[in-house]
mmCIF file of C-alpha atoms in Angstrom:
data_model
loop_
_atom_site.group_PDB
_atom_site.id
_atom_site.type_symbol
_atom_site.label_atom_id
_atom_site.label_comp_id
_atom_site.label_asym_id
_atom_site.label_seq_id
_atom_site.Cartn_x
_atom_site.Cartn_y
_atom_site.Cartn_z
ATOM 1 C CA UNK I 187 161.260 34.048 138.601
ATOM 2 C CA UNK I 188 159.615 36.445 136.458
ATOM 3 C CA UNK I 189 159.900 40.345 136.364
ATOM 4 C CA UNK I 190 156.253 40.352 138.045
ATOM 5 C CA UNK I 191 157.166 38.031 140.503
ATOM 6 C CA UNK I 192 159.848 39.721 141.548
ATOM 7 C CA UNK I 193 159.013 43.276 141.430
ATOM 8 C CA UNK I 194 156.140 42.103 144.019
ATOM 9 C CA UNK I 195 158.955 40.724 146.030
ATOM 10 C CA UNK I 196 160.463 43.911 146.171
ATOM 11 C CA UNK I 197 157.830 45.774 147.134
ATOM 12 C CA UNK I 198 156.845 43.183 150.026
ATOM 13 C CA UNK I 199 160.161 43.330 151.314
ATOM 14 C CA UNK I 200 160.721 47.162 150.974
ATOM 15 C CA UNK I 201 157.398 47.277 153.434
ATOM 16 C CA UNK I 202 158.883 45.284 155.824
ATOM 17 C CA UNK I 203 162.260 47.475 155.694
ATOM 18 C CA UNK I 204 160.145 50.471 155.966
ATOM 19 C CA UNK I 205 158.216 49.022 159.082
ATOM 20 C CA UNK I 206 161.254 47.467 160.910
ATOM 21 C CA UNK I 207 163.451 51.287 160.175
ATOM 22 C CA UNK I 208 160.510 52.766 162.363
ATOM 23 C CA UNK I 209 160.619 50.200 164.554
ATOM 24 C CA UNK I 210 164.395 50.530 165.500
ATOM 25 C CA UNK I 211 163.687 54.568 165.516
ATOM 26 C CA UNK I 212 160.740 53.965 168.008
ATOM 27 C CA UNK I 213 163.025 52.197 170.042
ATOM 28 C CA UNK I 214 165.720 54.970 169.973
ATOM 29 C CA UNK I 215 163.184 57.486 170.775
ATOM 30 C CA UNK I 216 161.860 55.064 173.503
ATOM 31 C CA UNK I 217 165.463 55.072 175.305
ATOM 32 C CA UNK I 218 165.854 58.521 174.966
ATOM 33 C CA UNK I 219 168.984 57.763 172.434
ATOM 34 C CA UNK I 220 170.489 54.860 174.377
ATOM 35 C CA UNK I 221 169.604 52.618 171.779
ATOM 36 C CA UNK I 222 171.366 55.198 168.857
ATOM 37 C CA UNK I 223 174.093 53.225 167.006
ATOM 38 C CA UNK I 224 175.242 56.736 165.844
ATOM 39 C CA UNK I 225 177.870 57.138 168.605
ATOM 40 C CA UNK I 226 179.197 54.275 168.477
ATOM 41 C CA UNK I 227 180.269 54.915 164.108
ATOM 42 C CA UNK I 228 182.781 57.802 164.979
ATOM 43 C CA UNK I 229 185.691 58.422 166.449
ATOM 44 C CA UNK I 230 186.198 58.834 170.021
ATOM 45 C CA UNK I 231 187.945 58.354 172.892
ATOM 46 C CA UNK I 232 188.507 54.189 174.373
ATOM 47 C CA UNK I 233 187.110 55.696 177.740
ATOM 48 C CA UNK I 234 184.517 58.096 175.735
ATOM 49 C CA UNK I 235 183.294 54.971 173.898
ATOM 50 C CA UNK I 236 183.045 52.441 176.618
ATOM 51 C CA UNK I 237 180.728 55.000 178.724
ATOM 52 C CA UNK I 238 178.647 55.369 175.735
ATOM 53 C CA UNK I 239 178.597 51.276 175.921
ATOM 54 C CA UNK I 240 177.573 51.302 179.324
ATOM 55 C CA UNK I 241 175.038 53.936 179.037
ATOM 56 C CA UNK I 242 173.807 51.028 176.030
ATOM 57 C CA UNK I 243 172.145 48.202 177.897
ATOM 58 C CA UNK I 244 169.786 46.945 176.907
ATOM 59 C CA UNK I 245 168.374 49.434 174.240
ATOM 60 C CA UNK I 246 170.999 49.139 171.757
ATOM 61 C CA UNK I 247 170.547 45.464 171.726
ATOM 62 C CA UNK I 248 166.868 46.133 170.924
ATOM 63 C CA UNK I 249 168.212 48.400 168.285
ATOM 64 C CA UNK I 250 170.435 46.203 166.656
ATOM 65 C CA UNK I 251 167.577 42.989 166.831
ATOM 66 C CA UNK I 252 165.667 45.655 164.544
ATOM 67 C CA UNK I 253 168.325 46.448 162.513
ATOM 68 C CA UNK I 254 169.373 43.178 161.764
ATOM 69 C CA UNK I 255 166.219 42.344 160.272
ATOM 70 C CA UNK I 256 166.565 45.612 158.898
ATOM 71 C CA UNK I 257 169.390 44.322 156.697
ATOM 72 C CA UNK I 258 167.820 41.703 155.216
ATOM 73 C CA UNK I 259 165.072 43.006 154.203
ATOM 74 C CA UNK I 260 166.728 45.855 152.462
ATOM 75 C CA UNK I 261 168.724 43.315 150.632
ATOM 76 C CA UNK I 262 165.553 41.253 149.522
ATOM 77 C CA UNK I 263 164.077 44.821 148.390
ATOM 78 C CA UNK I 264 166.769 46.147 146.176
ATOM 79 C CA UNK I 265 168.046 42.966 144.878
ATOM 80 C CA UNK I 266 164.991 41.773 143.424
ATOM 81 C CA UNK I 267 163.709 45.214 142.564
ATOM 82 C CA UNK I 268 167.026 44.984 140.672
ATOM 83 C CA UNK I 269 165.943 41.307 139.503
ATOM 84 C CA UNK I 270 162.987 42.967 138.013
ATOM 85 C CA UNK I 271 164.077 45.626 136.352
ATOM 86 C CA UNK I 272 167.534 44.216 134.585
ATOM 87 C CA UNK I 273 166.386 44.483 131.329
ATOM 88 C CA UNK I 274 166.853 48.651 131.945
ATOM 89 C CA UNK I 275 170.153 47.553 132.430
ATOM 90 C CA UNK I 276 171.839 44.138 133.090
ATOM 91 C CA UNK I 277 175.243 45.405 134.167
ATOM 92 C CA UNK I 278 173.673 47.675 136.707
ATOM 93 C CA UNK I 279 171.557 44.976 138.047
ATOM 94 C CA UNK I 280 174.534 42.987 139.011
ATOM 95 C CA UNK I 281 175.970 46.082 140.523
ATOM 96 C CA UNK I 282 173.401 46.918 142.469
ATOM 97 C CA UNK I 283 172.564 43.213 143.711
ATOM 98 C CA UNK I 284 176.076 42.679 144.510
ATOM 99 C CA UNK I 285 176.610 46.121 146.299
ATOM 100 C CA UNK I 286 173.509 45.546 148.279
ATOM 101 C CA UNK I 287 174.947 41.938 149.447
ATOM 102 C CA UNK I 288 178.210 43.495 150.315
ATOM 103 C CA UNK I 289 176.202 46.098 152.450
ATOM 104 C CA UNK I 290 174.519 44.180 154.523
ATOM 105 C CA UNK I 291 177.312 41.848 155.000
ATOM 106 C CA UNK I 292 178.974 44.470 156.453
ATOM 107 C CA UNK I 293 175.916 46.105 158.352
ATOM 108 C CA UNK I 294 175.860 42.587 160.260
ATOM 109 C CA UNK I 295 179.321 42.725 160.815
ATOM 110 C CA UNK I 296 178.901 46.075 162.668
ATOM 111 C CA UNK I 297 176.165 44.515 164.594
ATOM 112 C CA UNK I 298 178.277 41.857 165.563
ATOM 113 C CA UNK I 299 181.222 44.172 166.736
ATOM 114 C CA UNK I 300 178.926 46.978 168.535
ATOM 115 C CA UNK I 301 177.633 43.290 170.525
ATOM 116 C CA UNK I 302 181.108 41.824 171.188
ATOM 117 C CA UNK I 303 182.167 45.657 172.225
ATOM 118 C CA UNK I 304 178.675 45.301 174.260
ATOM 119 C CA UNK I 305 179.588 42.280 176.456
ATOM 120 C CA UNK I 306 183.300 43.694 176.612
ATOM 121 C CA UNK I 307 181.933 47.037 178.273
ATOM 122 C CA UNK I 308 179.958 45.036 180.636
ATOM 123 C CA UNK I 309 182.517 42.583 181.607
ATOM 124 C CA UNK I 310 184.608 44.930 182.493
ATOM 125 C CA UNK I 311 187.147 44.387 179.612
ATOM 126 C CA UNK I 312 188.958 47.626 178.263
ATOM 127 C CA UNK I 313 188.178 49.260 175.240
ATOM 128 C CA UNK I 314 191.028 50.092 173.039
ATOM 129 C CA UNK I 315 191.969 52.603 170.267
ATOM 130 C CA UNK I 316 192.178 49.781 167.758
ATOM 131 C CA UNK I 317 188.521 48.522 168.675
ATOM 132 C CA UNK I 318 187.263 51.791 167.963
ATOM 133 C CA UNK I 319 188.842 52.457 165.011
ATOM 134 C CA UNK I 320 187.565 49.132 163.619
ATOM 135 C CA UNK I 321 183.659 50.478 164.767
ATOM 136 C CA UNK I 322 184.627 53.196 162.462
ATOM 137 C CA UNK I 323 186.050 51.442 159.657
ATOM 138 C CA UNK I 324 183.106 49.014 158.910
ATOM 139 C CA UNK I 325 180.374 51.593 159.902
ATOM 140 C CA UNK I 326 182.425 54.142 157.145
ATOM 141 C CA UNK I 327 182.709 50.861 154.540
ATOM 142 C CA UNK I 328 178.622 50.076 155.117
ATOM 143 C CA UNK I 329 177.494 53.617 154.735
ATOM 144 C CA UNK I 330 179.992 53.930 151.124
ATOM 145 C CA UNK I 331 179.742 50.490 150.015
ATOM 146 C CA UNK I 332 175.437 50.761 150.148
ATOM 147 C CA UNK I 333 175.290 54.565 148.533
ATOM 148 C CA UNK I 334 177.580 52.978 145.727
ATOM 149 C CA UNK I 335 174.911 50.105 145.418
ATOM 150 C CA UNK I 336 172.112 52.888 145.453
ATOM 151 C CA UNK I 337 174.076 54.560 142.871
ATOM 152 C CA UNK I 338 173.943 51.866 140.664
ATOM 153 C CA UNK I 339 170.299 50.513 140.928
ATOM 154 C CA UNK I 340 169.190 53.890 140.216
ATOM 155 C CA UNK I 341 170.189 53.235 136.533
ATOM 156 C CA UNK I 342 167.687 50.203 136.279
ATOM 157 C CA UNK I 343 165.023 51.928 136.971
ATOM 158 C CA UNK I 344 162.302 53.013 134.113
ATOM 159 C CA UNK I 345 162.770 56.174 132.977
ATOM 160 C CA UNK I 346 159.265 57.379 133.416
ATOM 161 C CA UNK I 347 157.356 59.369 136.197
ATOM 162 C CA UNK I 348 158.057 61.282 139.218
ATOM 163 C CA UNK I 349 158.634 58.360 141.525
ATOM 164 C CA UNK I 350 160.921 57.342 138.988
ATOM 165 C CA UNK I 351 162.700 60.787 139.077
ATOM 166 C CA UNK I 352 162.729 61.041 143.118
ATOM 167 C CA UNK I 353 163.987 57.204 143.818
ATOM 168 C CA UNK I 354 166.749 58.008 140.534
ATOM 169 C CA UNK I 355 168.366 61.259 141.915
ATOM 170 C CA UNK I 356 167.584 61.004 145.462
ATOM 171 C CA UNK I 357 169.575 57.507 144.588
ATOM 172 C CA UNK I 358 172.600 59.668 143.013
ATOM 173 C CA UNK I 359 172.626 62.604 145.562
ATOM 174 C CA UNK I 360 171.157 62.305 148.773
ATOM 175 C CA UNK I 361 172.554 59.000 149.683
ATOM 176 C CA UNK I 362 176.042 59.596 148.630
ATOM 177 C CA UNK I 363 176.429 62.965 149.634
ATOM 178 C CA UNK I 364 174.739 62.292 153.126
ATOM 179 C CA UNK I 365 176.613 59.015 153.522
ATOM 180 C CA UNK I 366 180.124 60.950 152.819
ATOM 181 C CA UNK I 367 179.462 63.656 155.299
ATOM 182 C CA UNK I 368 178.413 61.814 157.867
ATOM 183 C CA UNK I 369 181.649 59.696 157.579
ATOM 184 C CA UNK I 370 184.010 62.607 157.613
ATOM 185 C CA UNK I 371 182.414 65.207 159.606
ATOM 186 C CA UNK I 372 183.063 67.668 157.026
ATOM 187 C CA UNK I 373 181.611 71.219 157.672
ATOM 188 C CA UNK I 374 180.122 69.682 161.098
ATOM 189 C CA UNK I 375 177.221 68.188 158.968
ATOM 190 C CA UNK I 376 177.369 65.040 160.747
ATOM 191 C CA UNK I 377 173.990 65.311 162.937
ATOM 192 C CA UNK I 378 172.255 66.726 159.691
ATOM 193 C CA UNK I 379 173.659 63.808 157.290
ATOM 194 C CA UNK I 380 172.794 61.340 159.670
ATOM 195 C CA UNK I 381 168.854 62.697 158.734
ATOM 196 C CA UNK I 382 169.720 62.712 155.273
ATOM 197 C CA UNK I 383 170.415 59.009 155.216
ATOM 198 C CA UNK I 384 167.728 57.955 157.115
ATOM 199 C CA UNK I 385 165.126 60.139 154.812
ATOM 200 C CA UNK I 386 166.937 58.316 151.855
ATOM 201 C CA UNK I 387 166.099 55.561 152.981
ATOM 202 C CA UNK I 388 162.591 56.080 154.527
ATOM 203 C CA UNK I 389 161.977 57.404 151.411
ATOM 204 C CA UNK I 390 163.433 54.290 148.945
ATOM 205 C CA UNK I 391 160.813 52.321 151.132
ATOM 206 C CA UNK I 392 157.876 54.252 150.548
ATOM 207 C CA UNK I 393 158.406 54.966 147.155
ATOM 208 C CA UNK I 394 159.946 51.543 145.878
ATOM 209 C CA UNK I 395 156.808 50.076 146.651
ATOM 210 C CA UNK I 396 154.441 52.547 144.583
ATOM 211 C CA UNK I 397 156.687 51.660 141.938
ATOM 212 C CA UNK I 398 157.468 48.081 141.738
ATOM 213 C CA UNK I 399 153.629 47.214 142.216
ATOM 214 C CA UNK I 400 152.606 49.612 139.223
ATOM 215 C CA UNK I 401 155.764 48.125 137.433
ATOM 216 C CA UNK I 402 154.552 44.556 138.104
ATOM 217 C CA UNK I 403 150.857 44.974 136.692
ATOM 218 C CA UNK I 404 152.635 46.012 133.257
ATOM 219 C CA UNK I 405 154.795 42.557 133.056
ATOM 220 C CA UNK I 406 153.225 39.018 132.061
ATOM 221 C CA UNK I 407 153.144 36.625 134.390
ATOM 222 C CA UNK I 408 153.772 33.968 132.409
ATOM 223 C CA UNK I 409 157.587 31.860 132.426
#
């Protein structure tokens, strides 16, 4: 596949995570939070989380159709963004493609768990200490694992232009830092970190786009 071709993959795919992110936020908004997988990423009490479980049906299974999509289409976005821009930087590339991968592998695992907590909650079935902690684990793992992807892409891209500039440091800071506070509460910046990753992200989607499509018309086509 050539740097064109996949550069226009990227960009198709980074629409389609941009589109399916609003979609799952719609649907939060929609269920006046009931869909939020926010809650169910931090620590709380067994009893604390299986009312929030409850209180779940069936919005947060909406959600999590969404977000499941979600995840693969962020990981056809950065990994063949990072496909078509390895020459910047081959090492990163890999880096970034594999970090992605490992993301979303664990983004579907935390579907998966938030669902088997789902039908526990319903069934009846008590909620322990462990199960939460494990909620907490993989959400915390997703959240550092995907910033440290981030982290890496952003040294593939060009170095050139203000897209460049926003996707490359909003790659280095906001992500990271916003990822890191929302995982350890620190300062009580949870709520407001929670924004920052989804603007990261919003944000990678708009702007990945702009750039992989201008990128793309400066590559041959050719094998």
């Amino acid at each position: 596949m050539t740097p064109a071709a996949s550069l226009r993959a990227a960009a198709a795919f980074s629409v389609v995570a941009l589109v399916l992110a609003l979609a799952g936020t719609a649907v939060i908004i929609a269920t006046s939070g009931a869909g939020a997988q926010d809650p169910l990423e931090v620590f709380s009490d067994p009893a604390g989380f299986a009312a929030i479980l409850s209180g779940a049906e069936p919005a947060l299974r909406y959600a999590l159709f969404f977000d499941g999509l979600f995840a693969l289409a962020y990981t056809g976005a950065t990994s063949f963004a990072a496909i078509g821009f390895r020459s910047h930087c081959p090492a990163a590339a890999w880096a970034a493609g594999g970090g992605i991968i490992a993301a979303m592998m664990l983004d579907i695992s935390e579907n998966l768990l938030m669902l088997g907590s789902l039908g526990l909650a319903g069934a009846g079935e008590k909620i322990t200490g462990d199960r939460v902690a494990l909620h907490v684990f993989v959400s915390g793992m997703k959240l550092h694992v995907a910033a440290a992807a981030l982290v890496a892409f952003s040294f593939v891209l060009p170095k050139r232009g203000l897209v460049t500039f926003l996707m490359r440091w909003g790659s280095r800071t906001l992500m990271p830092v916003a990822a890191v506070l929302f995982v350890t509460d620190a300062f009580g910046m949870r709520a407001n970190a929670s924004l920052g990753v989804f603007a990261a992200m919003v944000g990678g989607f708009v702007l990945l786009p702009i750039l992989a499509l201008a990128e793309a018309r400066k590559e041959p086509d050719g094998d």
